[in-house]
JSON list of C-alpha atoms in Angstrom, two decimals:
[
{"chain": "A", "resi": 27, "resn": "MET", "atom": "CA", "xyz": [0.05, 0.07, -0.10]},
{"chain": "A", "resi": 28, "resn": "SER", "atom": "CA", "xyz": [1.58, 3.35, -0.91]},
{"chain": "A", "resi": 29, "resn": "ALA", "atom": "CA", "xyz": [1.56, 6.38, 1.27]},
{"chain": "A", "resi": 30, "resn": "ALA", "atom": "CA", "xyz": [-0.92, 9.31, 0.58]},
{"chain": "A", "resi": 31, "resn": "VAL", "atom": "CA", "xyz": [0.74, 11.92, -1.38]},
{"chain": "A", "resi": 32, "resn": "HIS", "atom": "CA", "xyz": [0.17, 15.36, -0.19]},
{"chain": "A", "resi": 33, "resn": "ASN", "atom": "CA", "xyz": [0.33, 17.99, -2.86]},
{"chain": "A", "resi": 34, "resn": "GLU", "atom": "CA", "xyz": [0.21, 21.54, -2.48]},
{"chain": "A", "resi": 35, "resn": "PRO", "atom": "CA", "xyz": [-3.30, 22.99, -3.36]},
{"chain": "A", "resi": 36, "resn": "PRO", "atom": "CA", "xyz": [-3.58, 24.98, -6.50]},
{"chain": "A", "resi": 37, "resn": "ALA", "atom": "CA", "xyz": [-3.33, 28.28, -6.48]},
{"chain": "A", "resi": 38, "resn": "ALA", "atom": "CA", "xyz": [-6.79, 28.87, -7.92]},
{"chain": "A", "resi": 39, "resn": "ALA", "atom": "CA", "xyz": [-8.28, 26.61, -5.07]},
{"chain": "A", "resi": 40, "resn": "VAL", "atom": "CA", "xyz": [-6.40, 28.64, -2.55]},
{"chain": "A", "resi": 41, "resn": "ALA", "atom": "CA", "xyz": [-7.66, 31.93, -3.94]},
{"chain": "A", "resi": 42, "resn": "ALA", "atom": "CA", "xyz": [-11.25, 30.71, -4.20]},
{"chain": "A", "resi": 43, "resn": "ASP", "atom": "CA", "xyz": [-11.18, 29.19, -0.57]},
{"chain": "A", "resi": 44, "resn": "ALA", "atom": "CA", "xyz": [-8.70, 30.82, 1.60]},
{"chain": "A", "resi": 45, "resn": "HIS", "atom": "CA", "xyz": [-9.20, 28.33, 4.16]},
{"chain": "A", "resi": 46, "resn": "TRP", "atom": "CA", "xyz": [-8.23, 25.43, 2.11]},
{"chain": "A", "resi": 47, "resn": "SER", "atom": "CA", "xyz": [-5.65, 24.48, 4.42]},
{"chain": "A", "resi": 48, "resn": "ALA", "atom": "CA", "xyz": [-7.93, 24.18, 7.12]},
{"chain": "A", "resi": 49, "resn": "LYS", "atom": "CA", "xyz": [-10.29, 22.26, 5.09]},
{"chain": "A", "resi": 50, "resn": "MET", "atom": "CA", "xyz": [-7.97, 19.62, 4.12]},
{"chain": "A", "resi": 51, "resn": "GLY", "atom": "CA", "xyz": [-6.67, 19.55, 7.62]},
{"chain": "A", "resi": 52, "resn": "ARG", "atom": "CA", "xyz": [-10.41, 18.69, 8.52]},
{"chain": "A", "resi": 53, "resn": "LEU", "atom": "CA", "xyz": [-10.79, 16.05, 5.62]},
{"chain": "A", "resi": 54, "resn": "ARG", "atom": "CA", "xyz": [-7.46, 14.25, 6.77]},
{"chain": "A", "resi": 55, "resn": "ALA", "atom": "CA", "xyz": [-8.68, 13.98, 10.66]},
{"chain": "A", "resi": 56, "resn": "ARG", "atom": "CA", "xyz": [-12.06, 12.68, 9.51]},
{"chain": "A", "resi": 57, "resn": "LYS", "atom": "CA", "xyz": [-12.66, 9.36, 11.04]},
{"chain": "A", "resi": 58, "resn": "ALA", "atom": "CA", "xyz": [-13.38, 6.34, 9.49]},
{"chain": "A", "resi": 59, "resn": "ALA", "atom": "CA", "xyz": [-16.89, 5.07, 9.11]},
{"chain": "A", "resi": 60, "resn": "GLU", "atom": "CA", "xyz": [-17.69, 2.59, 12.33]},
{"chain": "A", "resi": 61, "resn": "VAL", "atom": "CA", "xyz": [-20.49, 0.03, 12.52]},
{"chain": "A", "resi": 62, "resn": "PRO", "atom": "CA", "xyz": [-21.61, -1.22, 15.79]},
{"chain": "A", "resi": 63, "resn": "LEU", "atom": "CA", "xyz": [-23.17, -4.96, 16.26]},
{"chain": "A", "resi": 64, "resn": "TYR", "atom": "CA", "xyz": [-25.01, -5.32, 19.41]},
{"chain": "A", "resi": 65, "resn": "LEU", "atom": "CA", "xyz": [-25.30, -8.85, 21.01]},
{"chain": "A", "resi": 66, "resn": "TRP", "atom": "CA", "xyz": [-27.36, -9.89, 23.90]},
{"chain": "A", "resi": 67, "resn": "GLN", "atom": "CA", "xyz": [-27.52, -12.80, 25.94]},
{"chain": "A", "resi": 68, "resn": "ASP", "atom": "CA", "xyz": [-30.82, -12.59, 27.07]},
{"chain": "A", "resi": 69, "resn": "PRO", "atom": "CA", "xyz": [-33.63, -11.32, 24.53]},
{"chain": "A", "resi": 70, "resn": "GLU", "atom": "CA", "xyz": [-36.25, -10.99, 27.42]},
{"chain": "A", "resi": 71, "resn": "ILE", "atom": "CA", "xyz": [-34.13, -8.29, 28.94]},
{"chain": "A", "resi": 72, "resn": "ARG", "atom": "CA", "xyz": [-33.81, -6.44, 25.47]},
{"chain": "A", "resi": 73, "resn": "ASP", "atom": "CA", "xyz": [-37.64, -6.90, 25.35]},
{"chain": "A", "resi": 74, "resn": "ALA", "atom": "CA", "xyz": [-38.27, -5.33, 28.79]},
{"chain": "A", "resi": 75, "resn": "PHE", "atom": "CA", "xyz": [-35.80, -2.43, 27.84]},
{"chain": "A", "resi": 76, "resn": "GLU", "atom": "CA", "xyz": [-37.86, -1.74, 24.67]},
{"chain": "A", "resi": 77, "resn": "ALA", "atom": "CA", "xyz": [-41.28, -1.80, 26.56]},
{"chain": "A", "resi": 78, "resn": "ALA", "atom": "CA", "xyz": [-40.02, 0.36, 29.37]},
{"chain": "A", "resi": 79, "resn": "ARG", "atom": "CA", "xyz": [-38.71, 2.70, 26.95]},
{"chain": "A", "resi": 80, "resn": "ARG", "atom": "CA", "xyz": [-42.08, 2.79, 25.09]},
{"chain": "A", "resi": 81, "resn": "ASP", "atom": "CA", "xyz": [-44.07, 2.94, 28.43]},
{"chain": "A", "resi": 82, "resn": "ALA", "atom": "CA", "xyz": [-41.74, 6.20, 29.68]},
{"chain": "A", "resi": 83, "resn": "HIS", "atom": "CA", "xyz": [-42.32, 7.80, 26.32]},
{"chain": "A", "resi": 84, "resn": "ASN", "atom": "CA", "xyz": [-46.08, 7.44, 26.48]},
{"chain": "A", "resi": 85, "resn": "ALA", "atom": "CA", "xyz": [-46.37, 8.19, 29.90]},
{"chain": "A", "resi": 86, "resn": "ARG", "atom": "CA", "xyz": [-44.11, 11.48, 29.14]},
{"chain": "A", "resi": 87, "resn": "GLN", "atom": "CA", "xyz": [-46.47, 12.54, 26.35]},
{"chain": "A", "resi": 88, "resn": "LEU", "atom": "CA", "xyz": [-49.47, 12.05, 28.55]},
{"chain": "A", "resi": 89, "resn": "ALA", "atom": "CA", "xyz": [-47.85, 14.27, 31.23]},
{"chain": "A", "resi": 90, "resn": "GLU", "atom": "CA", "xyz": [-46.85, 16.86, 28.57]},
{"chain": "A", "resi": 91, "resn": "SER", "atom": "CA", "xyz": [-50.53, 17.12, 27.43]},
{"chain": "A", "resi": 92, "resn": "ASP", "atom": "CA", "xyz": [-52.04, 17.80, 30.88]},
{"chain": "A", "resi": 93, "resn": "PRO", "atom": "CA", "xyz": [-49.41, 19.53, 32.83]},
{"chain": "A", "resi": 94, "resn": "ALA", "atom": "CA", "xyz": [-51.81, 20.04, 35.82]},
{"chain": "A", "resi": 95, "resn": "ASN", "atom": "CA", "xyz": [-52.59, 16.48, 36.02]},
{"chain": "A", "resi": 96, "resn": "LYS", "atom": "CA", "xyz": [-50.27, 15.22, 39.01]},
{"chain": "A", "resi": 97, "resn": "THR", "atom": "CA", "xyz": [-51.31, 11.81, 38.81]},
{"chain": "A", "resi": 98, "resn": "LEU", "atom": "CA", "xyz": [-49.85, 11.66, 35.35]},
{"chain": "A", "resi": 99, "resn": "LYS", "atom": "CA", "xyz": [-46.88, 13.39, 36.39]},
{"chain": "A", "resi": 100, "resn": "GLN", "atom": "CA", "xyz": [-46.41, 10.72, 39.08]},
{"chain": "A", "resi": 101, "resn": "GLU", "atom": "CA", "xyz": [-47.02, 8.19, 36.30]},
{"chain": "A", "resi": 102, "resn": "ALA", "atom": "CA", "xyz": [-44.19, 9.66, 33.94]},
{"chain": "A", "resi": 103, "resn": "GLU", "atom": "CA", "xyz": [-41.85, 9.85, 36.88]},
{"chain": "A", "resi": 104, "resn": "GLU", "atom": "CA", "xyz": [-42.31, 6.09, 37.64]},
{"chain": "A", "resi": 105, "resn": "ALA", "atom": "CA", "xyz": [-42.02, 5.17, 34.27]},
{"chain": "A", "resi": 106, "resn": "ALA", "atom": "CA", "xyz": [-38.55, 7.16, 33.96]},
{"chain": "A", "resi": 107, "resn": "ALA", "atom": "CA", "xyz": [-37.59, 5.45, 36.83]},
{"chain": "A", "resi": 108, "resn": "ALA", "atom": "CA", "xyz": [-38.20, 2.10, 35.44]},
{"chain": "A", "resi": 109, "resn": "LEU", "atom": "CA", "xyz": [-36.70, 2.90, 32.24]},
{"chain": "A", "resi": 110, "resn": "LYS", "atom": "CA", "xyz": [-33.39, 3.85, 33.82]},
{"chain": "A", "resi": 111, "resn": "GLU", "atom": "CA", "xyz": [-33.39, 0.36, 35.61]},
{"chain": "A", "resi": 112, "resn": "ALA", "atom": "CA", "xyz": [-34.53, -1.58, 32.46]},
{"chain": "A", "resi": 113, "resn": "ARG", "atom": "CA", "xyz": [-31.52, 0.26, 30.65]},
{"chain": "A", "resi": 114, "resn": "ALA", "atom": "CA", "xyz": [-28.83, -0.77, 33.07]},
{"chain": "A", "resi": 115, "resn": "ALA", "atom": "CA", "xyz": [-29.96, -4.15, 33.08]},
{"chain": "A", "resi": 116, "resn": "TYR", "atom": "CA", "xyz": [-30.01, -4.13, 29.07]},
{"chain": "A", "resi": 117, "resn": "GLU", "atom": "CA", "xyz": [-26.47, -2.52, 28.97]},
{"chain": "A", "resi": 118, "resn": "ALA", "atom": "CA", "xyz": [-25.02, -5.29, 31.12]},
{"chain": "A", "resi": 119, "resn": "ASP", "atom": "CA", "xyz": [-26.35, -7.71, 29.10]},
{"chain": "A", "resi": 120, "resn": "CYS", "atom": "CA", "xyz": [-25.23, -6.50, 26.01]},
{"chain": "A", "resi": 121, "resn": "GLU", "atom": "CA", "xyz": [-21.94, -6.92, 24.46]},
{"chain": "A", "resi": 122, "resn": "VAL", "atom": "CA", "xyz": [-20.55, -4.11, 21.51]},
{"chain": "A", "resi": 123, "resn": "LEU", "atom": "CA", "xyz": [-18.33, -5.22, 18.68]},
{"chain": "A", "resi": 124, "resn": "MET", "atom": "CA", "xyz": [-17.13, -2.05, 16.90]},
{"chain": "A", "resi": 125, "resn": "PHE", "atom": "CA", "xyz": [-16.13, -2.31, 13.18]},
{"chain": "A", "resi": 126, "resn": "ARG", "atom": "CA", "xyz": [-14.56, 0.62, 11.43]},
{"chain": "A", "resi": 127, "resn": "ALA", "atom": "CA", "xyz": [-13.82, 1.00, 7.38]},
{"chain": "A", "resi": 128, "resn": "LEU", "atom": "CA", "xyz": [-10.21, -0.12, 6.25]},
{"chain": "A", "resi": 129, "resn": "PRO", "atom": "CA", "xyz": [-7.95, 2.88, 5.10]},
{"chain": "A", "resi": 130, "resn": "GLY", "atom": "CA", "xyz": [-6.84, 3.04, 1.45]},
{"chain": "A", "resi": 131, "resn": "ASP", "atom": "CA", "xyz": [-6.87, -0.08, -0.44]},
{"chain": "A", "resi": 132, "resn": "ALA", "atom": "CA", "xyz": [-6.57, -2.45, 2.33]},
{"chain": "A", "resi": 133, "resn": "PHE", "atom": "CA", "xyz": [-9.97, -3.69, 1.48]},
{"chain": "A", "resi": 134, "resn": "SER", "atom": "CA", "xyz": [-9.11, -4.77, -1.80]},
{"chain": "A", "resi": 135, "resn": "ASP", "atom": "CA", "xyz": [-5.82, -5.90, -0.82]},
{"chain": "A", "resi": 136, "resn": "LEU", "atom": "CA", "xyz": [-7.76, -8.17, 1.45]},
{"chain": "A", "resi": 137, "resn": "VAL", "atom": "CA", "xyz": [-10.05, -9.70, -0.84]},
{"chain": "A", "resi": 138, "resn": "LYS", "atom": "CA", "xyz": [-7.16, -10.08, -3.21]},
{"chain": "A", "resi": 139, "resn": "GLU", "atom": "CA", "xyz": [-5.65, -12.28, -0.39]},
{"chain": "A", "resi": 140, "resn": "HIS", "atom": "CA", "xyz": [-8.47, -14.57, -0.28]},
{"chain": "A", "resi": 141, "resn": "PRO", "atom": "CA", "xyz": [-9.35, -15.15, -3.91]},
{"chain": "A", "resi": 142, "resn": "PRO", "atom": "CA", "xyz": [-12.53, -17.42, -4.55]},
{"chain": "A", "resi": 143, "resn": "THR", "atom": "CA", "xyz": [-12.35, -21.24, -5.46]},
{"chain": "A", "resi": 144, "resn": "GLU", "atom": "CA", "xyz": [-13.26, -22.20, -8.75]},
{"chain": "A", "resi": 145, "resn": "GLU", "atom": "CA", "xyz": [-16.74, -23.08, -7.79]},
{"chain": "A", "resi": 146, "resn": "GLN", "atom": "CA", "xyz": [-17.38, -20.36, -5.70]},
{"chain": "A", "resi": 147, "resn": "ALA", "atom": "CA", "xyz": [-16.24, -17.76, -8.54]},
{"chain": "A", "resi": 148, "resn": "GLU", "atom": "CA", "xyz": [-18.54, -19.43, -10.75]},
{"chain": "A", "resi": 149, "resn": "GLY", "atom": "CA", "xyz": [-21.34, -18.85, -8.21]},
{"chain": "A", "resi": 150, "resn": "GLY", "atom": "CA", "xyz": [-20.35, -15.01, -8.49]},
{"chain": "A", "resi": 151, "resn": "SER", "atom": "CA", "xyz": [-18.31, -14.52, -5.45]},
{"chain": "A", "resi": 152, "resn": "ASP", "atom": "CA", "xyz": [-15.65, -12.05, -5.11]},
{"chain": "A", "resi": 153, "resn": "TRP", "atom": "CA", "xyz": [-13.73, -13.56, -2.34]},
{"chain": "A", "resi": 154, "resn": "ASN", "atom": "CA", "xyz": [-13.27, -17.01, -0.57]},
{"chain": "A", "resi": 155, "resn": "GLU", "atom": "CA", "xyz": [-16.31, -17.55, 1.25]},
{"chain": "A", "resi": 156, "resn": "ASP", "atom": "CA", "xyz": [-14.66, -19.82, 3.86]},
{"chain": "A", "resi": 157, "resn": "THR", "atom": "CA", "xyz": [-11.24, -17.66, 4.90]},
{"chain": "A", "resi": 158, "resn": "PHE", "atom": "CA", "xyz": [-12.49, -14.08, 3.96]},
{"chain": "A", "resi": 159, "resn": "PRO", "atom": "CA", "xyz": [-15.16, -13.55, 6.48]},
{"chain": "A", "resi": 160, "resn": "ALA", "atom": "CA", "xyz": [-12.88, -14.16, 9.51]},
{"chain": "A", "resi": 161, "resn": "ALA", "atom": "CA", "xyz": [-10.05, -11.95, 7.86]},
{"chain": "A", "resi": 162, "resn": "LEU", "atom": "CA", "xyz": [-12.47, -9.26, 7.49]},
{"chain": "A", "resi": 163, "resn": "ILE", "atom": "CA", "xyz": [-13.94, -9.25, 10.82]},
{"chain": "A", "resi": 164, "resn": "ALA", "atom": "CA", "xyz": [-10.52, -9.37, 12.27]},
{"chain": "A", "resi": 165, "resn": "ALA", "atom": "CA", "xyz": [-9.42, -6.70, 10.42]},
{"chain": "A", "resi": 166, "resn": "ALA", "atom": "CA", "xyz": [-12.10, -4.18, 10.59]},
{"chain": "A", "resi": 167, "resn": "ASN", "atom": "CA", "xyz": [-12.74, -5.30, 14.57]},
{"chain": "A", "resi": 168, "resn": "VAL", "atom": "CA", "xyz": [-11.62, -2.39, 16.63]},
{"chain": "A", "resi": 169, "resn": "ASP", "atom": "CA", "xyz": [-11.68, -4.66, 19.76]},
{"chain": "A", "resi": 170, "resn": "GLY", "atom": "CA", "xyz": [-8.53, -6.60, 19.24]},
{"chain": "A", "resi": 171, "resn": "MET", "atom": "CA", "xyz": [-10.43, -9.62, 17.55]},
{"chain": "A", "resi": 172, "resn": "THR", "atom": "CA", "xyz": [-8.03, -11.81, 15.86]},
{"chain": "A", "resi": 173, "resn": "GLU", "atom": "CA", "xyz": [-8.83, -13.83, 12.86]},
{"chain": "A", "resi": 174, "resn": "ASP", "atom": "CA", "xyz": [-8.51, -17.03, 15.04]},
{"chain": "A", "resi": 175, "resn": "ASP", "atom": "CA", "xyz": [-11.10, -15.64, 17.49]},
{"chain": "A", "resi": 176, "resn": "ALA", "atom": "CA", "xyz": [-13.54, -14.50, 14.05]},
{"chain": "A", "resi": 177, "resn": "ALA", "atom": "CA", "xyz": [-13.39, -17.98, 12.94]},
{"chain": "A", "resi": 178, "resn": "ASP", "atom": "CA", "xyz": [-14.17, -19.59, 16.01]},
{"chain": "A", "resi": 179, "resn": "LEU", "atom": "CA", "xyz": [-17.12, -17.39, 16.42]},
{"chain": "A", "resi": 180, "resn": "LEU", "atom": "CA", "xyz": [-18.18, -18.22, 12.95]},
{"chain": "A", "resi": 181, "resn": "ALA", "atom": "CA", "xyz": [-17.84, -22.06, 13.50]},
{"chain": "A", "resi": 182, "resn": "THR", "atom": "CA", "xyz": [-19.38, -21.83, 16.80]},
{"chain": "A", "resi": 183, "resn": "TRP", "atom": "CA", "xyz": [-22.46, -19.36, 16.41]},
{"chain": "A", "resi": 184, "resn": "GLY", "atom": "CA", "xyz": [-25.93, -19.91, 14.46]},
{"chain": "A", "resi": 185, "resn": "MET", "atom": "CA", "xyz": [-26.53, -18.77, 11.06]},
{"chain": "A", "resi": 186, "resn": "ALA", "atom": "CA", "xyz": [-28.21, -15.53, 11.86]},
{"chain": "A", "resi": 187, "resn": "ASP", "atom": "CA", "xyz": [-25.44, -14.21, 14.26]},
{"chain": "A", "resi": 188, "resn": "ARG", "atom": "CA", "xyz": [-22.63, -15.53, 11.73]},
{"chain": "A", "resi": 189, "resn": "VAL", "atom": "CA", "xyz": [-24.28, -13.40, 9.33]},
{"chain": "A", "resi": 190, "resn": "ASP", "atom": "CA", "xyz": [-24.57, -10.33, 11.48]},
{"chain": "A", "resi": 191, "resn": "LEU", "atom": "CA", "xyz": [-21.00, -10.56, 12.49]},
{"chain": "A", "resi": 192, "resn": "PHE", "atom": "CA", "xyz": [-19.73, -10.73, 8.79]},
{"chain": "A", "resi": 193, "resn": "GLN", "atom": "CA", "xyz": [-22.47, -7.80, 7.58]},
{"chain": "A", "resi": 194, "resn": "ALA", "atom": "CA", "xyz": [-21.51, -5.29, 10.47]},
{"chain": "A", "resi": 195, "resn": "ALA", "atom": "CA", "xyz": [-17.64, -5.98, 9.38]},
{"chain": "A", "resi": 196, "resn": "LEU", "atom": "CA", "xyz": [-18.94, -5.47, 5.74]},
{"chain": "A", "resi": 197, "resn": "ALA", "atom": "CA", "xyz": [-21.19, -2.76, 6.16]},
{"chain": "A", "resi": 198, "resn": "ALA", "atom": "CA", "xyz": [-18.06, -0.63, 7.69]},
{"chain": "A", "resi": 199, "resn": "GLN", "atom": "CA", "xyz": [-16.45, -0.96, 4.38]},
{"chain": "A", "resi": 200, "resn": "ASN", "atom": "CA", "xyz": [-19.62, 0.16, 2.62]},
{"chain": "A", "resi": 201, "resn": "THR", "atom": "CA", "xyz": [-20.77, 3.22, 4.88]},
{"chain": "A", "resi": 202, "resn": "LYS", "atom": "CA", "xyz": [-21.25, 6.19, 2.86]},
{"chain": "A", "resi": 203, "resn": "ARG", "atom": "CA", "xyz": [-20.70, 9.34, 4.91]},
{"chain": "A", "resi": 204, "resn": "SER", "atom": "CA", "xyz": [-20.65, 11.59, 1.67]},
{"chain": "A", "resi": 205, "resn": "ASP", "atom": "CA", "xyz": [-23.21, 13.36, -0.62]},
{"chain": "A", "resi": 206, "resn": "TRP", "atom": "CA", "xyz": [-23.18, 14.42, -4.13]},
{"chain": "A", "resi": 207, "resn": "GLY", "atom": "CA", "xyz": [-25.18, 17.40, -3.26]},
{"chain": "A", "resi": 208, "resn": "LYS", "atom": "CA", "xyz": [-28.56, 16.63, -4.61]},
{"chain": "A", "resi": 209, "resn": "GLY", "atom": "CA", "xyz": [-30.15, 18.97, -2.35]},
{"chain": "A", "resi": 210, "resn": "SER", "atom": "CA", "xyz": [-29.74, 17.35, 0.81]},
{"chain": "A", "resi": 211, "resn": "GLY", "atom": "CA", "xyz": [-26.37, 19.06, 2.22]},
{"chain": "A", "resi": 212, "resn": "PRO", "atom": "CA", "xyz": [-25.56, 22.45, 3.49]},
{"chain": "A", "resi": 213, "resn": "THR", "atom": "CA", "xyz": [-25.66, 25.37, 1.04]},
{"chain": "A", "resi": 214, "resn": "ARG", "atom": "CA", "xyz": [-22.60, 27.22, 0.27]},
{"chain": "A", "resi": 215, "resn": "SER", "atom": "CA", "xyz": [-22.83, 31.04, 0.19]}
]
């Protein structure tokens, strides 16, 4: 992988935007896209948290719709306390794996290191379906997961969780954080 070349900006660009160096500094300092994968042990705890969140939201809306009603205010406070308790249990039960976009050509290089078998290529695969998932998961994971760790999880987890694990690593590589300016970005003055 070659190092990035830092050329001086064209004089016309500097003249048009006196803050070019600051802009380039912000662009160079931009963090890579990250995608979290949330894993729970107990789905009942997750469901209880979601129910508590809905209940707290509804109770707060009711209390706000009738500020003079002390009963509704008390119910909203109780629902908020129940949500706080449910959130603590939920967070204690959850493991978060974070995946980051690989820099430069690292993703392409990783694909080249894991070419598909002839049969996989005929099936349309761009990479070796047996080795690439663990390699990508390990390369993109910011928590320090090794390729052996990833391979172990892929070998022992159920299909849905294995797919989610690989998809989170892959999604980090495909997360778009730019826009072509079709009316949704900030305007220039």
